Amino acid sequence: MTGGVVLAGWLLVSGPIVGMFPVGNPALVSEWSMPHDRFIATVGAHRSAWAWLNAGFALATIATTAGLVVFALSLPDGSAVAGVLSASIGYLVGGTLWCAVLAIRTRITPHLADQEAEASARPDALLLDAATTGLFQGFVLITGVALAGLGVALLLTATGAVGVAVLILLCGIGAIGWLLGTGDVIPAALYLPTLVLGVALLAHWTP
């Protein structure tokens, strides 16, 4: 196992694990199921935790993207490099949209909490919410396609354990189906397949 593969494994594992610590903050862990006005008030009362939560997601995304690129460039087979690198580029595009959402909501949501109670219902606030929702859905869709493509690339080039490749493929397809069915996805779930890939790399399940 090359040094590049080891580095890729650590990036894929450590980024999401470290990044998920602030995401699990008890003060905010139930926020996604709250009514919108209560959600904004909760963020306003826990501003530092909210900033760290978004930073955690950003860290996980950046580390995962880097890990996928390093993994692709460490593979000995040219077709495997092309397939995994293409999926990595797709993940980068989706991750860029997600980081944009994170940056916007880090700044805007606490700002809304400083306004009057009806601020979140103003046309400008509703428009911004619709825009960030669109960016988020784009992130999920592109990331789902990238994960499915990564799984297919691993399967077609016989790179690593078949079970890992199938899991990544199914998670990608599942994320797309989840989004199309509900219009929303729990973001943390999208880091699971690449986390498993990282564990596989460190456990020598892939070359």
mmCIF file of C-alpha atoms in Angstrom, residues 42-172:
data_model
loop_
_atom_site.group_PDB
_atom_site.id
_atom_site.type_symbol
_atom_site.label_atom_id
_atom_site.label_comp_id
_atom_site.label_asym_id
_atom_site.label_seq_id
_atom_site.Cartn_x
_atom_site.Cartn_y
_atom_site.Cartn_z
ATOM 1 C CA THR A 42 -32.116 28.432 18.608
ATOM 2 C CA VAL A 43 -29.294 29.433 16.283
ATOM 3 C CA GLY A 44 -29.423 32.956 17.674
ATOM 4 C CA ALA A 45 -28.983 31.596 21.186
ATOM 5 C CA HIS A 46 -26.045 29.372 20.214
ATOM 6 C CA ARG A 47 -24.099 31.397 17.649
ATOM 7 C CA SER A 48 -20.665 29.969 18.328
ATOM 8 C CA ALA A 49 -21.972 26.411 18.211
ATOM 9 C CA TRP A 50 -23.719 27.196 14.926
ATOM 10 C CA ALA A 51 -20.502 28.566 13.405
ATOM 11 C CA TRP A 52 -18.557 25.521 14.566
ATOM 12 C CA LEU A 53 -21.244 23.197 13.174
ATOM 13 C CA ASN A 54 -20.938 24.731 9.722
ATOM 14 C CA ALA A 55 -17.142 24.718 9.981
ATOM 15 C CA GLY A 56 -17.309 21.003 10.815
ATOM 16 C CA PHE A 57 -19.294 20.249 7.680
ATOM 17 C CA ALA A 58 -16.853 22.333 5.625
ATOM 18 C CA LEU A 59 -13.861 20.496 7.091
ATOM 19 C CA ALA A 60 -15.432 17.115 6.356
ATOM 20 C CA THR A 61 -16.173 18.157 2.777
ATOM 21 C CA ILE A 62 -12.714 19.570 2.064
ATOM 22 C CA ALA A 63 -10.911 16.589 3.634
ATOM 23 C CA THR A 64 -13.094 14.089 1.783
ATOM 24 C CA THR A 65 -12.551 15.823 -1.557
ATOM 25 C CA ALA A 66 -8.801 15.883 -0.961
ATOM 26 C CA GLY A 67 -8.842 12.235 0.059
ATOM 27 C CA LEU A 68 -10.657 11.184 -3.111
ATOM 28 C CA VAL A 69 -8.231 13.118 -5.321
ATOM 29 C CA VAL A 70 -5.178 11.684 -3.540
ATOM 30 C CA PHE A 71 -6.667 8.186 -3.812
ATOM 31 C CA ALA A 72 -7.288 8.615 -7.537
ATOM 32 C CA LEU A 73 -3.754 9.823 -8.202
ATOM 33 C CA SER A 74 -2.292 6.951 -6.163
ATOM 34 C CA LEU A 75 -3.890 4.184 -8.214
ATOM 35 C CA PRO A 76 -1.577 2.253 -10.550
ATOM 36 C CA ASP A 77 -4.142 1.526 -13.269
ATOM 37 C CA GLY A 78 -4.864 4.341 -15.731
ATOM 38 C CA SER A 79 -8.538 3.482 -16.186
ATOM 39 C CA ALA A 80 -9.042 3.400 -12.410
ATOM 40 C CA VAL A 81 -7.336 6.790 -12.088
ATOM 41 C CA ALA A 82 -9.641 8.275 -14.741
ATOM 42 C CA GLY A 83 -12.799 6.841 -13.195
ATOM 43 C CA VAL A 84 -12.046 7.770 -9.586
ATOM 44 C CA LEU A 85 -10.692 11.194 -10.551
ATOM 45 C CA SER A 86 -13.847 11.955 -12.552
ATOM 46 C CA ALA A 87 -15.972 11.058 -9.528
ATOM 47 C CA SER A 88 -13.696 13.212 -7.355
ATOM 48 C CA ILE A 89 -14.226 16.205 -9.633
ATOM 49 C CA GLY A 90 -17.981 15.690 -9.382
ATOM 50 C CA TYR A 91 -17.663 15.538 -5.607
ATOM 51 C CA LEU A 92 -15.645 18.770 -5.703
ATOM 52 C CA VAL A 93 -18.390 20.542 -7.667
ATOM 53 C CA GLY A 94 -21.083 19.364 -5.265
ATOM 54 C CA GLY A 95 -18.927 20.192 -2.261
ATOM 55 C CA THR A 96 -18.371 23.718 -3.543
ATOM 56 C CA LEU A 97 -22.140 24.295 -3.583
ATOM 57 C CA TRP A 98 -22.404 22.894 -0.067
ATOM 58 C CA CYS A 99 -19.622 25.132 1.252
ATOM 59 C CA ALA A 100 -21.429 28.113 -0.273
ATOM 60 C CA VAL A 101 -24.569 27.146 1.652
ATOM 61 C CA LEU A 102 -22.531 26.760 4.839
ATOM 62 C CA ALA A 103 -20.951 30.187 4.431
ATOM 63 C CA ILE A 104 -24.294 31.871 3.747
ATOM 64 C CA ARG A 105 -26.164 30.321 6.632
ATOM 65 C CA THR A 106 -23.294 30.921 9.072
ATOM 66 C CA ARG A 107 -23.712 34.628 8.443
ATOM 67 C CA ILE A 108 -27.420 35.037 7.681
ATOM 68 C CA THR A 109 -29.229 32.786 10.180
ATOM 69 C CA PRO A 110 -27.884 34.581 13.295
ATOM 70 C CA HIS A 111 -28.632 37.883 11.535
ATOM 71 C CA LEU A 112 -32.278 36.848 11.144
ATOM 72 C CA ALA A 113 -32.368 36.054 14.855
ATOM 73 C CA ASP A 114 -31.443 39.685 15.553
ATOM 74 C CA GLN A 115 -34.412 40.976 13.568
ATOM 75 C CA GLU A 116 -38.041 41.140 14.531
ATOM 76 C CA ALA A 117 -39.953 37.888 14.893
ATOM 77 C CA GLU A 118 -41.454 38.210 11.425
ATOM 78 C CA ALA A 119 -38.089 38.755 9.710
ATOM 79 C CA SER A 120 -37.835 35.193 8.452
ATOM 80 C CA ALA A 121 -41.153 35.647 6.601
ATOM 81 C CA ARG A 122 -40.024 38.741 4.685
ATOM 82 C CA PRO A 123 -39.755 38.333 0.901
ATOM 83 C CA ASP A 124 -35.974 38.818 0.924
ATOM 84 C CA ALA A 125 -35.502 36.196 3.640
ATOM 85 C CA LEU A 126 -37.787 33.765 1.832
ATOM 86 C CA LEU A 127 -35.911 34.347 -1.425
ATOM 87 C CA LEU A 128 -32.565 33.702 0.244
ATOM 88 C CA ASP A 129 -33.947 30.546 1.858
ATOM 89 C CA ALA A 130 -35.175 29.325 -1.526
ATOM 90 C CA ALA A 131 -31.773 30.041 -3.080
ATOM 91 C CA THR A 132 -29.822 28.182 -0.395
ATOM 92 C CA THR A 133 -32.284 25.286 -0.609
ATOM 93 C CA GLY A 134 -31.617 25.104 -4.339
ATOM 94 C CA LEU A 135 -27.868 25.119 -3.753
ATOM 95 C CA PHE A 136 -28.220 22.393 -1.144
ATOM 96 C CA GLN A 137 -30.333 20.223 -3.425
ATOM 97 C CA GLY A 138 -27.777 20.723 -6.194
ATOM 98 C CA PHE A 139 -25.067 19.600 -3.784
ATOM 99 C CA VAL A 140 -26.985 16.450 -2.855
ATOM 100 C CA LEU A 141 -27.800 15.584 -6.461
ATOM 101 C CA ILE A 142 -24.263 16.107 -7.767
ATOM 102 C CA THR A 143 -22.703 14.342 -4.782
ATOM 103 C CA GLY A 144 -25.088 11.419 -5.209
ATOM 104 C CA VAL A 145 -24.110 11.096 -8.867
ATOM 105 C CA ALA A 146 -20.421 11.390 -7.942
ATOM 106 C CA LEU A 147 -20.726 8.654 -5.307
ATOM 107 C CA ALA A 148 -22.595 6.376 -7.693
ATOM 108 C CA GLY A 149 -19.939 7.032 -10.335
ATOM 109 C CA LEU A 150 -17.194 6.269 -7.823
ATOM 110 C CA GLY A 151 -18.831 2.955 -6.965
ATOM 111 C CA VAL A 152 -19.153 2.054 -10.646
ATOM 112 C CA ALA A 153 -15.526 3.025 -11.324
ATOM 113 C CA LEU A 154 -14.306 0.832 -8.458
ATOM 114 C CA LEU A 155 -16.416 -2.082 -9.676
ATOM 115 C CA LEU A 156 -15.460 -1.845 -13.359
ATOM 116 C CA THR A 157 -11.744 -1.557 -12.608
ATOM 117 C CA ALA A 158 -11.832 -4.209 -9.851
ATOM 118 C CA THR A 159 -10.277 -1.727 -7.420
ATOM 119 C CA GLY A 160 -10.572 -2.961 -3.863
ATOM 120 C CA ALA A 161 -13.310 -4.859 -2.084
ATOM 121 C CA VAL A 162 -16.495 -5.406 -4.060
ATOM 122 C CA GLY A 163 -18.628 -4.808 -0.987
ATOM 123 C CA VAL A 164 -17.172 -1.338 -0.468
ATOM 124 C CA ALA A 165 -17.778 -0.406 -4.105
ATOM 125 C CA VAL A 166 -21.376 -1.681 -3.964
ATOM 126 C CA LEU A 167 -22.025 0.248 -0.732
ATOM 127 C CA ILE A 168 -20.747 3.481 -2.283
ATOM 128 C CA LEU A 169 -22.856 2.908 -5.408
ATOM 129 C CA LEU A 170 -26.015 2.187 -3.407
ATOM 130 C CA CYS A 171 -25.450 5.178 -1.115
ATOM 131 C CA GLY A 172 -25.123 7.449 -4.153
#
